[in-house]
mmCIF file of C-alpha atoms in Angstrom:
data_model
loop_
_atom_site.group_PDB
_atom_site.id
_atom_site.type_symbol
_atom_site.label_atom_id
_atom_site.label_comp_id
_atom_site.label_asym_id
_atom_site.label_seq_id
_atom_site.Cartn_x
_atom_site.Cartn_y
_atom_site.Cartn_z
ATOM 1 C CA UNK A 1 65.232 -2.514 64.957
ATOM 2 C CA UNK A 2 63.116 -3.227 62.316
ATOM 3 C CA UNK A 3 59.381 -1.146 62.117
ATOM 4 C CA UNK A 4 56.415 -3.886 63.129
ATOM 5 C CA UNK A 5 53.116 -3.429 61.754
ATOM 6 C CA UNK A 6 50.200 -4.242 63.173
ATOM 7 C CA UNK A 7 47.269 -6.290 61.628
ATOM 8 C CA UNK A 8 44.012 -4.870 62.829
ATOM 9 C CA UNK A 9 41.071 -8.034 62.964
ATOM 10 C CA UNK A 10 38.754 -8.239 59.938
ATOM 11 C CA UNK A 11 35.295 -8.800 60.841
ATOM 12 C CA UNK A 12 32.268 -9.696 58.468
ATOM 13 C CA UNK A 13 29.438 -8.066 59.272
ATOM 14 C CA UNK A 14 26.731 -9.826 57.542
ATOM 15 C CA UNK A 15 27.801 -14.006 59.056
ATOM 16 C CA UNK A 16 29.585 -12.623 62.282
ATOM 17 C CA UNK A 17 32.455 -14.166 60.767
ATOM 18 C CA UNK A 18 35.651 -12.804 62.267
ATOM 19 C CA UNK A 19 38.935 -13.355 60.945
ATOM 20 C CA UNK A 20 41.548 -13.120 62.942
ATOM 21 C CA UNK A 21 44.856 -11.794 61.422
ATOM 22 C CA UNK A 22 46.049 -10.038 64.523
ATOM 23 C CA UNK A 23 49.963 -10.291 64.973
ATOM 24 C CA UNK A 24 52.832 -7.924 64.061
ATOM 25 C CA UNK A 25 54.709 -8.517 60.969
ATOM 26 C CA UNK A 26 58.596 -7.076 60.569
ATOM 27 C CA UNK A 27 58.583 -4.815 57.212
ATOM 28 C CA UNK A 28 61.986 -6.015 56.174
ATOM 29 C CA UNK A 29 61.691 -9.018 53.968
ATOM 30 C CA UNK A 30 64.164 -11.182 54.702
ATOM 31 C CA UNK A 31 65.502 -11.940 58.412
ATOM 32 C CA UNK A 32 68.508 -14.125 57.412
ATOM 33 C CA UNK A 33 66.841 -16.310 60.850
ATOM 34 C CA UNK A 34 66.372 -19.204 58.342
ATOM 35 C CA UNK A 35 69.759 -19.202 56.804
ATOM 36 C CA UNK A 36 70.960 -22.894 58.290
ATOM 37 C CA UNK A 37 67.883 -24.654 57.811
ATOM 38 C CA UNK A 38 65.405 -23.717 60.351
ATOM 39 C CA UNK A 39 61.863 -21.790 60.361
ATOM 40 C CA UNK A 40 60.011 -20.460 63.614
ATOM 41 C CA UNK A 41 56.365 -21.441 65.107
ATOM 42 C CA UNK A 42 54.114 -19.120 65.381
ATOM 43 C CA UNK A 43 54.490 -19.579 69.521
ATOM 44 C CA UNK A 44 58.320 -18.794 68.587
ATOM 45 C CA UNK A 45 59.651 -22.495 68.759
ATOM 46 C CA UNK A 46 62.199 -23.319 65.808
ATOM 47 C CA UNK A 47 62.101 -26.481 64.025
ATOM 48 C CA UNK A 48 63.832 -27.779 60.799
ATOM 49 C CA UNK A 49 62.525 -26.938 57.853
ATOM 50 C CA UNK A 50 61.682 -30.370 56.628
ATOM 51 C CA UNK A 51 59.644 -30.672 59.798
ATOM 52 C CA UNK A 52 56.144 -32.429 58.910
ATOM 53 C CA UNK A 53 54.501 -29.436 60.320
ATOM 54 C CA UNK A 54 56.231 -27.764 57.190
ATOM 55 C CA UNK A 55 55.157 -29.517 54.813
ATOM 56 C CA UNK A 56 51.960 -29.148 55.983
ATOM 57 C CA UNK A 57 52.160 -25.606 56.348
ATOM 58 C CA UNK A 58 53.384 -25.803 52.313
ATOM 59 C CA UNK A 59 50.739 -27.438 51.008
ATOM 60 C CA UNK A 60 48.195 -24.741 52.894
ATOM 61 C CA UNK A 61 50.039 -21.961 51.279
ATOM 62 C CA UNK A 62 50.276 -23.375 47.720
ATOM 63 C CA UNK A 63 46.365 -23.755 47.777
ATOM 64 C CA UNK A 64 46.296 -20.199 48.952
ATOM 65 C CA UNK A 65 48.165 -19.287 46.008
ATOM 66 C CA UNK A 66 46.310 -21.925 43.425
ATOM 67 C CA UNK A 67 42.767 -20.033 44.926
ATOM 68 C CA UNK A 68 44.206 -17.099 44.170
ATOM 69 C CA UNK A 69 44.970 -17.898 40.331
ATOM 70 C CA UNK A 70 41.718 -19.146 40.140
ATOM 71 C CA UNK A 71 40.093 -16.245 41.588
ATOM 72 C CA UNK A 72 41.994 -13.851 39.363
ATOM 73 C CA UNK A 73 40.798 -16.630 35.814
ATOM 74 C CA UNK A 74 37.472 -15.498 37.541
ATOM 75 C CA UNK A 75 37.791 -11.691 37.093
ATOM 76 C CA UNK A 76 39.579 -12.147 33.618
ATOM 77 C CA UNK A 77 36.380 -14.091 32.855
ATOM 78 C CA UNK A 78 33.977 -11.780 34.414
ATOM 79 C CA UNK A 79 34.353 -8.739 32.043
ATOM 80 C CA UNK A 80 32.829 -11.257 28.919
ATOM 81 C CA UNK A 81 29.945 -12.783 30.903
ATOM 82 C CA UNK A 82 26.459 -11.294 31.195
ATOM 83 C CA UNK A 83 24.810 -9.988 34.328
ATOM 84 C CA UNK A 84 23.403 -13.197 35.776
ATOM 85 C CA UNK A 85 26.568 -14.794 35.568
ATOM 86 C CA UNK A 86 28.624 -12.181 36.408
ATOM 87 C CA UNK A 87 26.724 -12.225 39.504
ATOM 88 C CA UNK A 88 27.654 -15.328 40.568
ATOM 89 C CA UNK A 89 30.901 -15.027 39.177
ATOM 90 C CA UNK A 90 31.176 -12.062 41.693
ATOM 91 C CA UNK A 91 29.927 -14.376 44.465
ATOM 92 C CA UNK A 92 32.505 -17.296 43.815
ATOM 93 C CA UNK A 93 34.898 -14.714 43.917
ATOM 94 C CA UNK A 94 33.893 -12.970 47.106
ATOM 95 C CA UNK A 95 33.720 -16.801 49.005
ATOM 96 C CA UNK A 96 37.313 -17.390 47.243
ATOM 97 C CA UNK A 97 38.501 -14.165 48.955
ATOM 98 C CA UNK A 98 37.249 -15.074 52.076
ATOM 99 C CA UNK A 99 38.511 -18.712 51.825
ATOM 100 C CA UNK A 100 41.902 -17.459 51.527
ATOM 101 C CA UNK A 101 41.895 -15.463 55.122
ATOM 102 C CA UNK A 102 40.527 -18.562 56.656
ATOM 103 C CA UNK A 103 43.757 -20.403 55.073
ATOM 104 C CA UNK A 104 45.924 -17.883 57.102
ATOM 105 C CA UNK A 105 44.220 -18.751 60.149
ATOM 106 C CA UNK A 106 44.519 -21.962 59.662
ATOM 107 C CA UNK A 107 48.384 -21.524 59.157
ATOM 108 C CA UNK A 108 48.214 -20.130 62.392
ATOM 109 C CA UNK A 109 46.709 -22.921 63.652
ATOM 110 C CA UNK A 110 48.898 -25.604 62.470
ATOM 111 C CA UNK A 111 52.013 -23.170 63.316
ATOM 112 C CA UNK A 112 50.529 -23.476 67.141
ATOM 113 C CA UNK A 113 51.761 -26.766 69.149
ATOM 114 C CA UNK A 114 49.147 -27.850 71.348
ATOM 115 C CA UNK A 115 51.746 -27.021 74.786
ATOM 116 C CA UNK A 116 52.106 -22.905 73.527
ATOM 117 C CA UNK A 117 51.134 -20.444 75.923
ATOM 118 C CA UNK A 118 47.024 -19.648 76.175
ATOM 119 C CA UNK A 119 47.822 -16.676 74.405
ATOM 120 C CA UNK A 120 49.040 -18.210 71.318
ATOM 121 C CA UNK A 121 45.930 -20.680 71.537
ATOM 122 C CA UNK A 122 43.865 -18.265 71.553
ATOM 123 C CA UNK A 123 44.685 -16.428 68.692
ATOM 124 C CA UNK A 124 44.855 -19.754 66.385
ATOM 125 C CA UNK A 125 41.383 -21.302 67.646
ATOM 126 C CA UNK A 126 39.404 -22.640 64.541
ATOM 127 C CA UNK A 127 35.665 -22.336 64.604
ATOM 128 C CA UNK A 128 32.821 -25.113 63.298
ATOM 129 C CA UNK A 129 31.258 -21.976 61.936
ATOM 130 C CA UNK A 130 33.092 -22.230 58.776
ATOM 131 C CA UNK A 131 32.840 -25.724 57.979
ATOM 132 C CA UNK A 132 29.163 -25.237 58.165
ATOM 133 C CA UNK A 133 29.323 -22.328 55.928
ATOM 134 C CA UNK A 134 31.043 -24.243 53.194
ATOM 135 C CA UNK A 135 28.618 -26.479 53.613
ATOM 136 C CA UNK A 136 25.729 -24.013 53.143
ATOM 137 C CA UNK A 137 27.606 -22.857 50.043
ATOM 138 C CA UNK A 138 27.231 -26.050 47.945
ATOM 139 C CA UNK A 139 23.890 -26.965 49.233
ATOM 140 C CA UNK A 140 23.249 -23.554 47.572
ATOM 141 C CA UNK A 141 25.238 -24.121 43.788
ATOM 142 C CA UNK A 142 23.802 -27.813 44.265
ATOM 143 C CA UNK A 143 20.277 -27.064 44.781
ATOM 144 C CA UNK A 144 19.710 -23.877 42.563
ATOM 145 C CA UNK A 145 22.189 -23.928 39.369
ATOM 146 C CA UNK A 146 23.816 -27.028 39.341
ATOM 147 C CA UNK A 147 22.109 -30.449 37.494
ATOM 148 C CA UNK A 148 22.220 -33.615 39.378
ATOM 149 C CA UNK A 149 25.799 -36.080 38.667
ATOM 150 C CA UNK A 150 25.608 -38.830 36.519
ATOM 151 C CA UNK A 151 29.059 -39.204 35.657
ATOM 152 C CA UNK A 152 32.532 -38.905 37.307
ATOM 153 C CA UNK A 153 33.472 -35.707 36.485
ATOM 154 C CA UNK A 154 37.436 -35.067 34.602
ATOM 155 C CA UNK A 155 39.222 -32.103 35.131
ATOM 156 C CA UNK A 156 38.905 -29.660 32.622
ATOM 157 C CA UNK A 157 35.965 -28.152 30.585
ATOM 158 C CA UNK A 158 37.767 -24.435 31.125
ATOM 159 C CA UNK A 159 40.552 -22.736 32.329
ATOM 160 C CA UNK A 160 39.049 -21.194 35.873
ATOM 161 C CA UNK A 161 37.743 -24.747 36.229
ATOM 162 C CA UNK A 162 40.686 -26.983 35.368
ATOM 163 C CA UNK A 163 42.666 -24.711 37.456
ATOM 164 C CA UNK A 164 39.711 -25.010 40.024
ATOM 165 C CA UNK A 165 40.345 -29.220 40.341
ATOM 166 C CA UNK A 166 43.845 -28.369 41.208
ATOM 167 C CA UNK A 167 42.986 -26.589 43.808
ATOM 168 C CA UNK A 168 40.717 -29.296 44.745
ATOM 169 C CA UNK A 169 43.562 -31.622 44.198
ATOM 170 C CA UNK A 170 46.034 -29.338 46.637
ATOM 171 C CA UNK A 171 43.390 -29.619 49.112
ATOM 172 C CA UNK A 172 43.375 -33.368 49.285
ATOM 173 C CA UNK A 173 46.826 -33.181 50.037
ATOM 174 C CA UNK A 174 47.111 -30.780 52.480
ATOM 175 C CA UNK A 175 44.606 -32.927 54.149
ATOM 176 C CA UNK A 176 46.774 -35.763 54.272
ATOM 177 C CA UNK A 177 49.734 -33.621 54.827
ATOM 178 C CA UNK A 178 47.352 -32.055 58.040
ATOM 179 C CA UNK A 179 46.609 -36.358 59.284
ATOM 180 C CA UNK A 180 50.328 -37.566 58.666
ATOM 181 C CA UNK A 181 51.395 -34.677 60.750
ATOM 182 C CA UNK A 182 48.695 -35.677 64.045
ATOM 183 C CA UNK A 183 49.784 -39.230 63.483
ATOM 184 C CA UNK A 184 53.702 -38.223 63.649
ATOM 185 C CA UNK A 185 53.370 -35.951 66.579
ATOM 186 C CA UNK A 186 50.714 -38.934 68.373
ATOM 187 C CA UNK A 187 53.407 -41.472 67.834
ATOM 188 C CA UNK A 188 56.091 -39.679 69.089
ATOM 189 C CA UNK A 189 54.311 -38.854 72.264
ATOM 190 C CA UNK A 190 53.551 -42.125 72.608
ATOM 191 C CA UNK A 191 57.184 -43.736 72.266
ATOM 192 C CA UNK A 192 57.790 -41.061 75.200
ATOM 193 C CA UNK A 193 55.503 -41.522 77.292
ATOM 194 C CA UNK A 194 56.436 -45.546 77.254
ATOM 195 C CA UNK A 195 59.781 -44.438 78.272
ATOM 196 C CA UNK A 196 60.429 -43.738 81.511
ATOM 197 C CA UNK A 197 62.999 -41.765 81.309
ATOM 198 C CA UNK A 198 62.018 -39.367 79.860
ATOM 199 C CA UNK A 199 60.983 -36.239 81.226
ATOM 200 C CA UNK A 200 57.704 -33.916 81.228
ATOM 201 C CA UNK A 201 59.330 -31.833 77.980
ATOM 202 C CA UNK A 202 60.498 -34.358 76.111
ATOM 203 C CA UNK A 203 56.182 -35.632 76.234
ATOM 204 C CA UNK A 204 55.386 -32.753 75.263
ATOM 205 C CA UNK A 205 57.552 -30.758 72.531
ATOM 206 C CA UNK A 206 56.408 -32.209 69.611
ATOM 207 C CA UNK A 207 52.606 -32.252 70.873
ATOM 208 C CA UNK A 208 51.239 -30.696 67.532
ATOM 209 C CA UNK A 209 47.910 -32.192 67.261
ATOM 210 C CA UNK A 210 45.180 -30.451 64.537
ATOM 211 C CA UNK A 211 42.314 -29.973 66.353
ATOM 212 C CA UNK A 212 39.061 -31.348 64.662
ATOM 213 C CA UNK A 213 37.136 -28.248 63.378
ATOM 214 C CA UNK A 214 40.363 -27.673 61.321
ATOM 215 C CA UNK A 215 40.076 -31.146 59.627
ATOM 216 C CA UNK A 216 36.543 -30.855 58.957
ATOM 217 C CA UNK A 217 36.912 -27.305 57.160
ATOM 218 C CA UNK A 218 39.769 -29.167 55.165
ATOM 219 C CA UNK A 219 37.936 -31.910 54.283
ATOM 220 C CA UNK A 220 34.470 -30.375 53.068
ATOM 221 C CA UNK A 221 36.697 -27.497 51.524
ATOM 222 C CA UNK A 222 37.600 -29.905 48.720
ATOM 223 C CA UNK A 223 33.775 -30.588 48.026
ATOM 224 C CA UNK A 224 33.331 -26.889 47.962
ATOM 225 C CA UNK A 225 36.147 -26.587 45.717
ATOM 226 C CA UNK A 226 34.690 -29.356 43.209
ATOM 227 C CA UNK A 227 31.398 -27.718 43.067
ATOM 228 C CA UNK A 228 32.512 -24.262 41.978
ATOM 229 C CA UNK A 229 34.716 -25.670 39.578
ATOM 230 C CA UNK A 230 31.446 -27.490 37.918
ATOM 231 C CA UNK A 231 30.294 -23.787 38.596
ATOM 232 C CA UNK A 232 32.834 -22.233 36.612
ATOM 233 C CA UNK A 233 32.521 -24.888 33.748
ATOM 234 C CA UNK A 234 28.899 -23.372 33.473
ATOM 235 C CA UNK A 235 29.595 -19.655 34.138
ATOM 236 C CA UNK A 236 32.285 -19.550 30.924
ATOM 237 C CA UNK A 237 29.454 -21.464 28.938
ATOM 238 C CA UNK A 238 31.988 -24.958 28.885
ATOM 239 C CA UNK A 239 30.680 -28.562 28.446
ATOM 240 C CA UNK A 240 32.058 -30.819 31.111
ATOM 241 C CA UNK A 241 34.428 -33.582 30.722
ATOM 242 C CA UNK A 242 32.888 -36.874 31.839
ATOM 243 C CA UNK A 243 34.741 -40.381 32.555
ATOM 244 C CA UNK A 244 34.073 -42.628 29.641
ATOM 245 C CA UNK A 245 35.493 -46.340 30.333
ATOM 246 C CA UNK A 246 37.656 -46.990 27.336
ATOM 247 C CA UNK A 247 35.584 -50.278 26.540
ATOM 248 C CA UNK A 248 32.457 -48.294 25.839
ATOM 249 C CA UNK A 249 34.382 -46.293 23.022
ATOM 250 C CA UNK A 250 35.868 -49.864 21.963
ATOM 251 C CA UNK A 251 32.696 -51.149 21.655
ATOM 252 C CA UNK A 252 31.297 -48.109 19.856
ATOM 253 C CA UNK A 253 34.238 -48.707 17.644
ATOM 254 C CA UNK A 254 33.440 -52.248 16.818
ATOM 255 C CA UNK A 255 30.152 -52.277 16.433
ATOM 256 C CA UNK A 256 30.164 -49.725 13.351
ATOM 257 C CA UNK A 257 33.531 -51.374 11.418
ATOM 258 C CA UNK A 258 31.573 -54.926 11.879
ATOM 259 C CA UNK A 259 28.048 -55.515 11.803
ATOM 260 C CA UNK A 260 28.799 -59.550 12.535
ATOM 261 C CA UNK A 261 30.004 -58.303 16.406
ATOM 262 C CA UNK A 262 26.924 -56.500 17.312
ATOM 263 C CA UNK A 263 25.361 -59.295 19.422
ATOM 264 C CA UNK A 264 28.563 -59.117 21.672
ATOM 265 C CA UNK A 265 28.609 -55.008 21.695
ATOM 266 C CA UNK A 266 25.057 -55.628 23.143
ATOM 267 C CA UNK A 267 26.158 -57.662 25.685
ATOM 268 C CA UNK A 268 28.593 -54.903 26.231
ATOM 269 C CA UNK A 269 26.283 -52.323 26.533
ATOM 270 C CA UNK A 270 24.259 -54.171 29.045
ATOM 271 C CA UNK A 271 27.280 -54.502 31.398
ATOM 272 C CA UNK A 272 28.511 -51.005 30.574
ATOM 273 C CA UNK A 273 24.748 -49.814 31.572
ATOM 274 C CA UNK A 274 24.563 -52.176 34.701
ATOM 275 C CA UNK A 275 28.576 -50.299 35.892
ATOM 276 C CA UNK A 276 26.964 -46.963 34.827
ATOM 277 C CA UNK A 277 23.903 -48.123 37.383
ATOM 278 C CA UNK A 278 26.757 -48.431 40.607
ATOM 279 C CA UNK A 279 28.556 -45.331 39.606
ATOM 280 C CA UNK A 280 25.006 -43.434 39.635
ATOM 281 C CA UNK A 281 24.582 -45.210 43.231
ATOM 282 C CA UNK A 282 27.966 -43.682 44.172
ATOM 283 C CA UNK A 283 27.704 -40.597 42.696
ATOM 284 C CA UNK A 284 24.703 -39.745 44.669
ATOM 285 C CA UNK A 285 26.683 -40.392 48.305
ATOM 286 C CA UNK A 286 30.298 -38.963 46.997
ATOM 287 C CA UNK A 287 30.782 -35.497 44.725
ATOM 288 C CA UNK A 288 34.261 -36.680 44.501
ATOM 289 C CA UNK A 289 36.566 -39.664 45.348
ATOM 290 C CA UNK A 290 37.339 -39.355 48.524
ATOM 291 C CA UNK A 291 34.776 -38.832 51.362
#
């Protein structure tokens, strides 16, 4: 038999935030369980391993490990930076941390069908709590050391932040990964439950809907995500990478080789400044593409 340990909860005593990680984990590393192509639930239901629920669970763990890269960029970085930065250096690093554990529960969530035993529910409940933390996060970076948008921002100016907008990117995906997933499970409950016969299990094993709180966290998680990365850009002293439409630089171009084009490059500029007017008026609703 192998030895189990046990996972004592992790509370945080200055939000009340309490992380659950409270199951028992074999210490042998491999099981062999998985060997012809299938991985268990967390309520102990098997499914194949190109399940949807999978992939979803996949793209969860790779941001978990992306975060963590980006965390450790972050302590690299820390040991050249001054005080005030390494302070909130220390603070991004501390909210990474704490990200991460929320990603496990979250696993846990996703890993729990909707039909599993209260038990299992229990232990894989979500809370609004931590979307409304995130959100308390960015108000603070926006408000107090970040300057307002007036561009679309590129990936890039620095390593912890380039590696920050993947993380960003990751967590776009795993969104989609997280609504594909409630749409599969949705229709297939639906193509049942039109059938008649059918019966009561067949409705209900692949029931796997995300609950909402889960999709909200997910969702402003990749705004948080954006604004540290403009955070790191700033804390390693970095110059951001802005979108430039390639007609402006044309028109730069142009309008120093040939001084006989330079009504037209003004007419250029006017249209560039009038786009540059909309994408302010965006920028100001949306930090990044999506909502």
């Amino acid at each position: 038999m192998n030895k189990l340990i046990k996972i004592s909860n992790f509370r945080n005593n200055n939000n009340n935030n309490i992380l659950i990680i409270n199951r028992f984990f074999s210490s042998k590393i491999y099981t062999k369980t998985g060997d012809k192509g299938t991985s268990a639930l967390f309520n102990g239901e098997r499914r194949k391993k190109d399940d949807q629920i999978f992939q979803a669970l996949g793209s969860v763990d790779e941001l978990s490990s992306q975060l963590g890269l980006s965390k450790e960029h972050l302590i690299v970085l820390r040991k050249e930076i001054n005080n005030e930065k390494k302070e909130l250096a220390n603070r991004v690093i501390d909210e990474i941390e704490q990200i991460q554990c929320l990603l496990l529960d979250i696993g846990s969530h996703i890993a729990t069908p909707s039909y599993s035993e209260e038990q299992f529910q229990k232990r894989s409940q979500f809370n609004d709590f931590h979307t409304t933390q995130l959100e308390n996060w960015v108000d603070h970076y926006t408000n107090n050391h970040l300057a307002p948008l007036k561009n679309f921002i590129l990936p890039g100016g620095g390593l912890t932040s380039a590696s920050l907008h993947v993380c960003r990117s990751v967590c776009r995906r795993s969104e989609r990964e997280l609504i594909t997933m409630t749409n599969l499970e949705n229709e297939y409950e639906n193509n049942n439950n039109n059938n008649n016969n059918n019966n009561n299990n067949n409705n209900n094993n692949n029931n796997n809907e995300i609950s909402s709180p889960v999709l909200r966290f997910i969702n402003r998680l990749s705004d948080y995500l954006f604004t540290i990365a403009r955070i790191s850009n700033k804390i390693e002293g970095g110059e951001e990478s802005i979108y430039r439409r390639p007609s402006e630089s044309l028109s730069s171009n142009n309008k120093n080789n040939n001084n006989s084009n330079s009504s037209n490059n003004n007419n250029n500029n006017n249209n560039n400044n009038n786009d540059n007017n909309k994408y302010q008026r965006i920028l100001e609703k949306h930090s990044t593409i999506q909502d």
